[in-house]
Amino acid sequence: MLGKMTTAISLTLLSTTVWSNTFYLGAEGGPNLADFKQTSSVVSPGSFNVKNGAHFSGTGLLGSLFGGYALTIKQFYLAAEANISISSLDSNSFNSEFVHSSFSNTDYKMQHGFSISALPGYLFTKSTLFYVRLGYANTNFKVSTTDISLANINKNLDGFRYGVGIQQTINPNFSVRLEYNQISYQSTSFTKIDPVGMVTKSTKITPQTNQVMLGLAYNFA
């Protein structure tokens, strides 16, 4: 009797799930937008202390490969996922001072990285999943500049990745998904000294990126 009840419960659970205990792999892509918040303080001892804030925008395309493991119990879904990505994200700023013929150019780039995330969700129907993304990201941040008041940077920044998405099953093996997410990165700081004007400039840059991703996943059902 107990065996029959256990079998009946198991069949009921399986009949209400689409992705139950499955590995999956996939690829996705879309636009990648960035905001580089830059704050600086220029100090000349005994003379002045000037603070300045600016935002620089960047655009590009992002491509990502992902893989994960998903567990579905009734209408509730939970996946652990890893991503590796490349991007053409780039932002350029320049400064031209014609009286003294002083010209500078600065490039901000975030072009490759990885992330790991948890994806809790809810099956609205047997084939339609709504989910949120909460995770950790690590991306290479590169600044190339000819401005003597700025520094060249090439380092990896940690970030918090969060977003929402919808996934639709096409058949037992394939599904498509559409997702919007943001990544808020840690700040990076540096100080430069102008030997001509004896001015000290301290700068802090805080990047944030936004993506809209369309993806295709293969489920090992």
PDB file of C-alpha atoms in Angstrom:
ATOM      1  CA  MET A   1       0.000   0.000   0.000  1.00  0.00           C
ATOM      2  CA  LEU A   2       2.792   2.391   0.988  1.00  0.00           C
ATOM      3  CA  GLY A   3       4.633   1.571  -2.235  1.00  0.00           C
ATOM      4  CA  LYS A   4       1.560   2.389  -4.332  1.00  0.00           C
ATOM      5  CA  MET A   5       1.115   5.730  -2.539  1.00  0.00           C
ATOM      6  CA  THR A   6       4.769   6.636  -3.108  1.00  0.00           C
ATOM      7  CA  THR A   7       4.472   5.781  -6.801  1.00  0.00           C
ATOM      8  CA  ALA A   8       1.296   7.860  -7.137  1.00  0.00           C
ATOM      9  CA  ILE A   9       2.927  10.902  -5.490  1.00  0.00           C
ATOM     10  CA  SER A  10       5.988  10.606  -7.727  1.00  0.00           C
ATOM     11  CA  LEU A  11       3.875  10.451 -10.874  1.00  0.00           C
ATOM     12  CA  THR A  12       1.903  13.503  -9.749  1.00  0.00           C
ATOM     13  CA  LEU A  13       5.097  15.526  -9.231  1.00  0.00           C
ATOM     14  CA  LEU A  14       6.531  14.494 -12.588  1.00  0.00           C
ATOM     15  CA  SER A  15       3.317  15.390 -14.389  1.00  0.00           C
ATOM     16  CA  THR A  16       3.507  18.994 -13.145  1.00  0.00           C
ATOM     17  CA  THR A  17       7.156  19.642 -14.030  1.00  0.00           C
ATOM     18  CA  VAL A  18       8.937  20.350 -17.297  1.00  0.00           C
ATOM     19  CA  TRP A  19      12.603  20.741 -16.273  1.00  0.00           C
ATOM     20  CA  SER A  20      13.045  18.283 -13.395  1.00  0.00           C
ATOM     21  CA  ASN A  21      16.608  17.645 -12.196  1.00  0.00           C
ATOM     22  CA  THR A  22      18.352  18.476 -15.438  1.00  0.00           C
ATOM     23  CA  PHE A  23      21.645  19.856 -16.708  1.00  0.00           C
ATOM     24  CA  TYR A  24      21.529  22.452 -19.451  1.00  0.00           C
ATOM     25  CA  LEU A  25      23.890  24.345 -21.777  1.00  0.00           C
ATOM     26  CA  GLY A  26      23.250  27.358 -23.955  1.00  0.00           C
ATOM     27  CA  ALA A  27      24.271  30.600 -25.586  1.00  0.00           C
ATOM     28  CA  GLU A  28      22.859  34.108 -25.466  1.00  0.00           C
ATOM     29  CA  GLY A  29      23.576  37.586 -26.747  1.00  0.00           C
ATOM     30  CA  GLY A  30      22.357  41.157 -26.855  1.00  0.00           C
ATOM     31  CA  PRO A  31      23.205  44.817 -26.272  1.00  0.00           C
ATOM     32  CA  ASN A  32      25.547  45.747 -23.434  1.00  0.00           C
ATOM     33  CA  LEU A  33      25.262  49.275 -22.002  1.00  0.00           C
ATOM     34  CA  ALA A  34      27.499  50.802 -19.339  1.00  0.00           C
ATOM     35  CA  ASP A  35      27.662  53.820 -17.073  1.00  0.00           C
ATOM     36  CA  PHE A  36      31.080  54.813 -15.726  1.00  0.00           C
ATOM     37  CA  LYS A  37      30.629  57.103 -12.730  1.00  0.00           C
ATOM     38  CA  GLN A  38      33.799  59.099 -12.170  1.00  0.00           C
ATOM     39  CA  THR A  39      34.454  61.342  -9.163  1.00  0.00           C
ATOM     40  CA  SER A  40      37.672  63.261  -8.663  1.00  0.00           C
ATOM     41  CA  SER A  41      39.291  65.676  -6.233  1.00  0.00           C
ATOM     42  CA  VAL A  42      41.976  68.096  -7.421  1.00  0.00           C
ATOM     43  CA  VAL A  43      44.094  69.593  -4.631  1.00  0.00           C
ATOM     44  CA  SER A  44      46.763  72.286  -4.612  1.00  0.00           C
ATOM     45  CA  PRO A  45      48.020  72.642  -1.012  1.00  0.00           C
ATOM     46  CA  GLY A  46      47.122  76.034   0.408  1.00  0.00           C
ATOM     47  CA  SER A  47      45.450  77.106  -2.825  1.00  0.00           C
ATOM     48  CA  PHE A  48      42.324  75.103  -3.764  1.00  0.00           C
ATOM     49  CA  ASN A  49      40.460  71.802  -3.433  1.00  0.00           C
ATOM     50  CA  VAL A  50      38.083  71.153  -6.336  1.00  0.00           C
ATOM     51  CA  LYS A  51      35.709  68.179  -6.506  1.00  0.00           C
ATOM     52  CA  ASN A  52      34.199  67.000  -9.773  1.00  0.00           C
ATOM     53  CA  GLY A  53      31.704  64.327 -10.848  1.00  0.00           C
ATOM     54  CA  ALA A  54      30.997  62.934 -14.304  1.00  0.00           C
ATOM     55  CA  HIS A  55      29.249  60.030 -16.033  1.00  0.00           C
ATOM     56  CA  PHE A  56      30.541  58.358 -19.205  1.00  0.00           C
ATOM     57  CA  SER A  57      28.346  55.972 -21.168  1.00  0.00           C
ATOM     58  CA  GLY A  58      29.528  52.955 -23.136  1.00  0.00           C
ATOM     59  CA  THR A  59      27.842  50.635 -25.628  1.00  0.00           C
ATOM     60  CA  GLY A  60      28.597  47.292 -27.223  1.00  0.00           C
ATOM     61  CA  LEU A  61      27.349  43.785 -27.918  1.00  0.00           C
ATOM     62  CA  LEU A  62      27.651  40.922 -25.433  1.00  0.00           C
ATOM     63  CA  GLY A  63      27.869  37.193 -26.147  1.00  0.00           C
ATOM     64  CA  SER A  64      27.765  34.529 -23.450  1.00  0.00           C
ATOM     65  CA  LEU A  65      27.987  30.764 -23.035  1.00  0.00           C
ATOM     66  CA  PHE A  66      26.240  29.304 -20.002  1.00  0.00           C
ATOM     67  CA  GLY A  67      25.677  26.014 -18.251  1.00  0.00           C
ATOM     68  CA  GLY A  68      23.786  24.983 -15.180  1.00  0.00           C
ATOM     69  CA  TYR A  69      21.797  22.505 -13.157  1.00  0.00           C
ATOM     70  CA  ALA A  70      18.074  23.014 -12.547  1.00  0.00           C
ATOM     71  CA  LEU A  71      15.718  21.474 -10.025  1.00  0.00           C
ATOM     72  CA  THR A  72      11.938  21.745 -10.335  1.00  0.00           C
ATOM     73  CA  ILE A  73       9.510  20.730  -7.596  1.00  0.00           C
ATOM     74  CA  LYS A  74       5.901  21.266  -8.573  1.00  0.00           C
ATOM     75  CA  GLN A  75       5.751  24.900  -9.764  1.00  0.00           C
ATOM     76  CA  PHE A  76       8.949  25.988  -8.013  1.00  0.00           C
ATOM     77  CA  TYR A  77      12.263  26.204  -9.858  1.00  0.00           C
ATOM     78  CA  LEU A  78      15.858  26.684  -8.733  1.00  0.00           C
ATOM     79  CA  ALA A  79      18.998  26.625 -10.886  1.00  0.00           C
ATOM     80  CA  ALA A  80      22.704  27.193 -10.330  1.00  0.00           C
ATOM     81  CA  GLU A  81      24.370  28.654 -13.416  1.00  0.00           C
ATOM     82  CA  ALA A  82      27.831  29.694 -14.630  1.00  0.00           C
ATOM     83  CA  ASN A  83      28.508  32.076 -17.539  1.00  0.00           C
ATOM     84  CA  ILE A  84      31.545  33.157 -19.527  1.00  0.00           C
ATOM     85  CA  SER A  85      31.188  36.216 -21.749  1.00  0.00           C
ATOM     86  CA  ILE A  86      32.897  38.510 -24.240  1.00  0.00           C
ATOM     87  CA  SER A  87      31.796  42.018 -25.167  1.00  0.00           C
ATOM     88  CA  SER A  88      32.642  44.884 -27.508  1.00  0.00           C
ATOM     89  CA  LEU A  89      31.726  47.401 -24.788  1.00  0.00           C
ATOM     90  CA  ASP A  90      33.721  50.603 -25.215  1.00  0.00           C
ATOM     91  CA  SER A  91      33.504  54.233 -24.066  1.00  0.00           C
ATOM     92  CA  ASN A  92      35.710  57.057 -25.297  1.00  0.00           C
ATOM     93  CA  SER A  93      36.291  60.535 -23.916  1.00  0.00           C
ATOM     94  CA  PHE A  94      38.701  63.248 -25.015  1.00  0.00           C
ATOM     95  CA  ASN A  95      39.972  66.642 -23.924  1.00  0.00           C
ATOM     96  CA  SER A  96      41.319  69.250 -26.358  1.00  0.00           C
ATOM     97  CA  GLU A  97      42.989  72.438 -25.144  1.00  0.00           C
ATOM     98  CA  PHE A  98      44.029  74.458 -28.218  1.00  0.00           C
ATOM     99  CA  VAL A  99      45.841  77.399 -26.601  1.00  0.00           C
ATOM    100  CA  HIS A 100      48.668  75.220 -25.288  1.00  0.00           C
ATOM    101  CA  SER A 101      48.071  72.389 -27.807  1.00  0.00           C
ATOM    102  CA  SER A 102      47.198  69.878 -25.112  1.00  0.00           C
ATOM    103  CA  PHE A 103      45.190  66.904 -26.345  1.00  0.00           C
ATOM    104  CA  SER A 104      44.255  63.701 -24.529  1.00  0.00           C
ATOM    105  CA  ASN A 105      42.113  60.645 -25.176  1.00  0.00           C
ATOM    106  CA  THR A 106      40.735  58.023 -22.771  1.00  0.00           C
ATOM    107  CA  ASP A 107      39.155  54.613 -23.541  1.00  0.00           C
ATOM    108  CA  TYR A 108      37.101  52.592 -21.025  1.00  0.00           C
ATOM    109  CA  LYS A 109      36.549  48.905 -21.861  1.00  0.00           C
ATOM    110  CA  MET A 110      34.907  45.883 -20.213  1.00  0.00           C
ATOM    111  CA  GLN A 111      35.288  43.058 -22.711  1.00  0.00           C
ATOM    112  CA  HIS A 112      35.474  39.657 -20.992  1.00  0.00           C
ATOM    113  CA  GLY A 113      34.461  38.051 -17.717  1.00  0.00           C
ATOM    114  CA  PHE A 114      32.531  35.321 -15.920  1.00  0.00           C
ATOM    115  CA  SER A 115      29.699  35.012 -13.429  1.00  0.00           C
ATOM    116  CA  ILE A 116      27.960  32.468 -11.204  1.00  0.00           C
ATOM    117  CA  SER A 117      24.314  32.867 -10.250  1.00  0.00           C
ATOM    118  CA  ALA A 118      21.308  31.383  -8.520  1.00  0.00           C
ATOM    119  CA  LEU A 119      18.076  31.473 -10.537  1.00  0.00           C
ATOM    120  CA  PRO A 120      14.966  30.978  -8.370  1.00  0.00           C
ATOM    121  CA  GLY A 121      11.730  30.951 -10.352  1.00  0.00           C
ATOM    122  CA  TYR A 122       8.107  29.970 -10.741  1.00  0.00           C
ATOM    123  CA  LEU A 123       6.444  27.889 -13.463  1.00  0.00           C
ATOM    124  CA  PHE A 124       3.488  29.992 -14.580  1.00  0.00           C
ATOM    125  CA  THR A 125       2.477  27.141 -16.907  1.00  0.00           C
ATOM    126  CA  LYS A 126       4.101  23.787 -17.672  1.00  0.00           C
ATOM    127  CA  SER A 127       6.216  25.465 -20.364  1.00  0.00           C
ATOM    128  CA  THR A 128       6.584  29.096 -19.174  1.00  0.00           C
ATOM    129  CA  LEU A 129       9.032  29.998 -16.439  1.00  0.00           C
ATOM    130  CA  PHE A 130       9.525  33.365 -14.726  1.00  0.00           C
ATOM    131  CA  TYR A 131      12.770  33.736 -12.778  1.00  0.00           C
ATOM    132  CA  VAL A 132      15.110  36.187 -11.072  1.00  0.00           C
ATOM    133  CA  ARG A 133      18.900  36.165 -11.169  1.00  0.00           C
ATOM    134  CA  LEU A 134      21.148  36.812  -8.168  1.00  0.00           C
ATOM    135  CA  GLY A 135      24.854  36.274  -8.535  1.00  0.00           C
ATOM    136  CA  TYR A 136      28.516  37.234  -8.543  1.00  0.00           C
ATOM    137  CA  ALA A 137      30.355  38.636 -11.577  1.00  0.00           C
ATOM    138  CA  ASN A 138      34.027  39.233 -12.291  1.00  0.00           C
ATOM    139  CA  THR A 139      34.931  41.322 -15.358  1.00  0.00           C
ATOM    140  CA  ASN A 140      38.131  42.773 -16.770  1.00  0.00           C
ATOM    141  CA  PHE A 141      38.157  46.586 -16.639  1.00  0.00           C
ATOM    142  CA  LYS A 142      40.644  48.428 -18.814  1.00  0.00           C
ATOM    143  CA  VAL A 143      41.408  52.144 -19.057  1.00  0.00           C
ATOM    144  CA  SER A 144      43.840  53.358 -21.734  1.00  0.00           C
ATOM    145  CA  THR A 145      44.634  57.076 -21.552  1.00  0.00           C
ATOM    146  CA  THR A 146      47.056  59.778 -22.658  1.00  0.00           C
ATOM    147  CA  ASP A 147      45.717  62.144 -19.947  1.00  0.00           C
ATOM    148  CA  ILE A 148      48.515  62.731 -17.410  1.00  0.00           C
ATOM    149  CA  SER A 149      45.907  63.225 -14.656  1.00  0.00           C
ATOM    150  CA  LEU A 150      44.473  59.724 -15.179  1.00  0.00           C
ATOM    151  CA  ALA A 151      45.988  56.245 -14.848  1.00  0.00           C
ATOM    152  CA  ASN A 152      46.131  53.284 -17.211  1.00  0.00           C
ATOM    153  CA  ILE A 153      44.219  50.417 -15.596  1.00  0.00           C
ATOM    154  CA  ASN A 154      43.974  46.716 -16.409  1.00  0.00           C
ATOM    155  CA  LYS A 155      42.331  44.788 -13.576  1.00  0.00           C
ATOM    156  CA  ASN A 156      39.397  42.504 -12.764  1.00  0.00           C
ATOM    157  CA  LEU A 157      36.486  43.977 -10.822  1.00  0.00           C
ATOM    158  CA  ASP A 158      33.993  42.086  -8.654  1.00  0.00           C
ATOM    159  CA  GLY A 159      30.312  42.837  -9.087  1.00  0.00           C
ATOM    160  CA  PHE A 160      26.791  41.912  -8.031  1.00  0.00           C
ATOM    161  CA  ARG A 161      24.600  40.643 -10.890  1.00  0.00           C
ATOM    162  CA  TYR A 162      20.818  40.785 -10.617  1.00  0.00           C
ATOM    163  CA  GLY A 163      17.907  40.667 -13.045  1.00  0.00           C
ATOM    164  CA  VAL A 164      14.657  39.087 -14.206  1.00  0.00           C
ATOM    165  CA  GLY A 165      13.823  36.753 -17.080  1.00  0.00           C
ATOM    166  CA  ILE A 166      11.291  34.541 -18.798  1.00  0.00           C
ATOM    167  CA  GLN A 167      11.998  31.106 -20.281  1.00  0.00           C
ATOM    168  CA  GLN A 168       9.749  29.269 -22.717  1.00  0.00           C
ATOM    169  CA  THR A 169       9.983  25.561 -23.554  1.00  0.00           C
ATOM    170  CA  ILE A 170       9.950  24.713 -27.273  1.00  0.00           C
ATOM    171  CA  ASN A 171      10.185  20.921 -26.830  1.00  0.00           C
ATOM    172  CA  PRO A 172      11.604  18.590 -24.124  1.00  0.00           C
ATOM    173  CA  ASN A 173      15.178  19.501 -25.104  1.00  0.00           C
ATOM    174  CA  PHE A 174      15.133  23.145 -26.214  1.00  0.00           C
ATOM    175  CA  SER A 175      13.984  26.353 -24.568  1.00  0.00           C
ATOM    176  CA  VAL A 176      14.403  30.053 -25.290  1.00  0.00           C
ATOM    177  CA  ARG A 177      14.762  32.827 -22.756  1.00  0.00           C
ATOM    178  CA  LEU A 178      14.711  36.615 -22.590  1.00  0.00           C
ATOM    179  CA  GLU A 179      16.428  38.376 -19.704  1.00  0.00           C
ATOM    180  CA  TYR A 180      17.250  41.853 -18.433  1.00  0.00           C
ATOM    181  CA  ASN A 181      20.029  42.196 -15.863  1.00  0.00           C
ATOM    182  CA  GLN A 182      22.407  44.685 -14.297  1.00  0.00           C
ATOM    183  CA  ILE A 183      25.872  44.337 -12.813  1.00  0.00           C
ATOM    184  CA  SER A 184      27.041  46.837 -10.185  1.00  0.00           C
ATOM    185  CA  TYR A 185      30.836  46.715  -9.844  1.00  0.00           C
ATOM    186  CA  GLN A 186      33.212  47.707  -7.096  1.00  0.00           C
ATOM    187  CA  SER A 187      35.021  51.043  -7.421  1.00  0.00           C
ATOM    188  CA  THR A 188      38.646  51.439  -8.417  1.00  0.00           C
ATOM    189  CA  SER A 189      40.701  54.438  -7.231  1.00  0.00           C
ATOM    190  CA  PHE A 190      44.054  56.019  -7.990  1.00  0.00           C
ATOM    191  CA  THR A 191      45.988  59.249  -7.352  1.00  0.00           C
ATOM    192  CA  LYS A 192      48.173  61.160  -9.813  1.00  0.00           C
ATOM    193  CA  ILE A 193      50.514  64.127  -9.275  1.00  0.00           C
ATOM    194  CA  ASP A 194      51.021  66.773 -11.966  1.00  0.00           C
ATOM    195  CA  PRO A 195      54.738  67.665 -11.676  1.00  0.00           C
ATOM    196  CA  VAL A 196      54.233  70.914 -13.615  1.00  0.00           C
ATOM    197  CA  GLY A 197      51.390  72.494 -11.628  1.00  0.00           C
ATOM    198  CA  MET A 198      52.141  70.519  -8.425  1.00  0.00           C
ATOM    199  CA  VAL A 199      48.492  69.469  -8.331  1.00  0.00           C
ATOM    200  CA  THR A 200      47.277  66.172  -6.850  1.00  0.00           C
ATOM    201  CA  LYS A 201      44.259  64.492  -8.476  1.00  0.00           C
ATOM    202  CA  SER A 202      42.481  61.561  -6.802  1.00  0.00           C
ATOM    203  CA  THR A 203      39.983  59.689  -8.982  1.00  0.00           C
ATOM    204  CA  LYS A 204      37.407  56.969  -8.299  1.00  0.00           C
ATOM    205  CA  ILE A 205      35.614  55.098 -11.115  1.00  0.00           C
ATOM    206  CA  THR A 206      32.518  52.958 -10.490  1.00  0.00           C
ATOM    207  CA  PRO A 207      31.149  50.980 -13.474  1.00  0.00           C
ATOM    208  CA  GLN A 208      27.642  49.588 -13.916  1.00  0.00           C
ATOM    209  CA  THR A 209      26.435  47.571 -16.908  1.00  0.00           C
ATOM    210  CA  ASN A 210      22.964  46.719 -18.230  1.00  0.00           C
ATOM    211  CA  GLN A 211      22.154  43.852 -20.611  1.00  0.00           C
ATOM    212  CA  VAL A 212      19.128  42.608 -22.524  1.00  0.00           C
ATOM    213  CA  MET A 213      19.862  39.001 -23.489  1.00  0.00           C
ATOM    214  CA  LEU A 214      18.114  36.547 -25.822  1.00  0.00           C
ATOM    215  CA  GLY A 215      19.263  32.961 -25.364  1.00  0.00           C
ATOM    216  CA  LEU A 216      18.760  29.360 -26.442  1.00  0.00           C
ATOM    217  CA  ALA A 217      19.289  26.467 -24.015  1.00  0.00           C
ATOM    218  CA  TYR A 218      19.610  22.718 -24.535  1.00  0.00           C
ATOM    219  CA  ASN A 219      18.190  20.682 -21.683  1.00  0.00           C
ATOM    220  CA  PHE A 220      19.577  17.173 -21.101  1.00  0.00           C
ATOM    221  CA  ALA A 221      16.128  15.772 -20.350  1.00  0.00           C
TER     222      ALA A 221
END
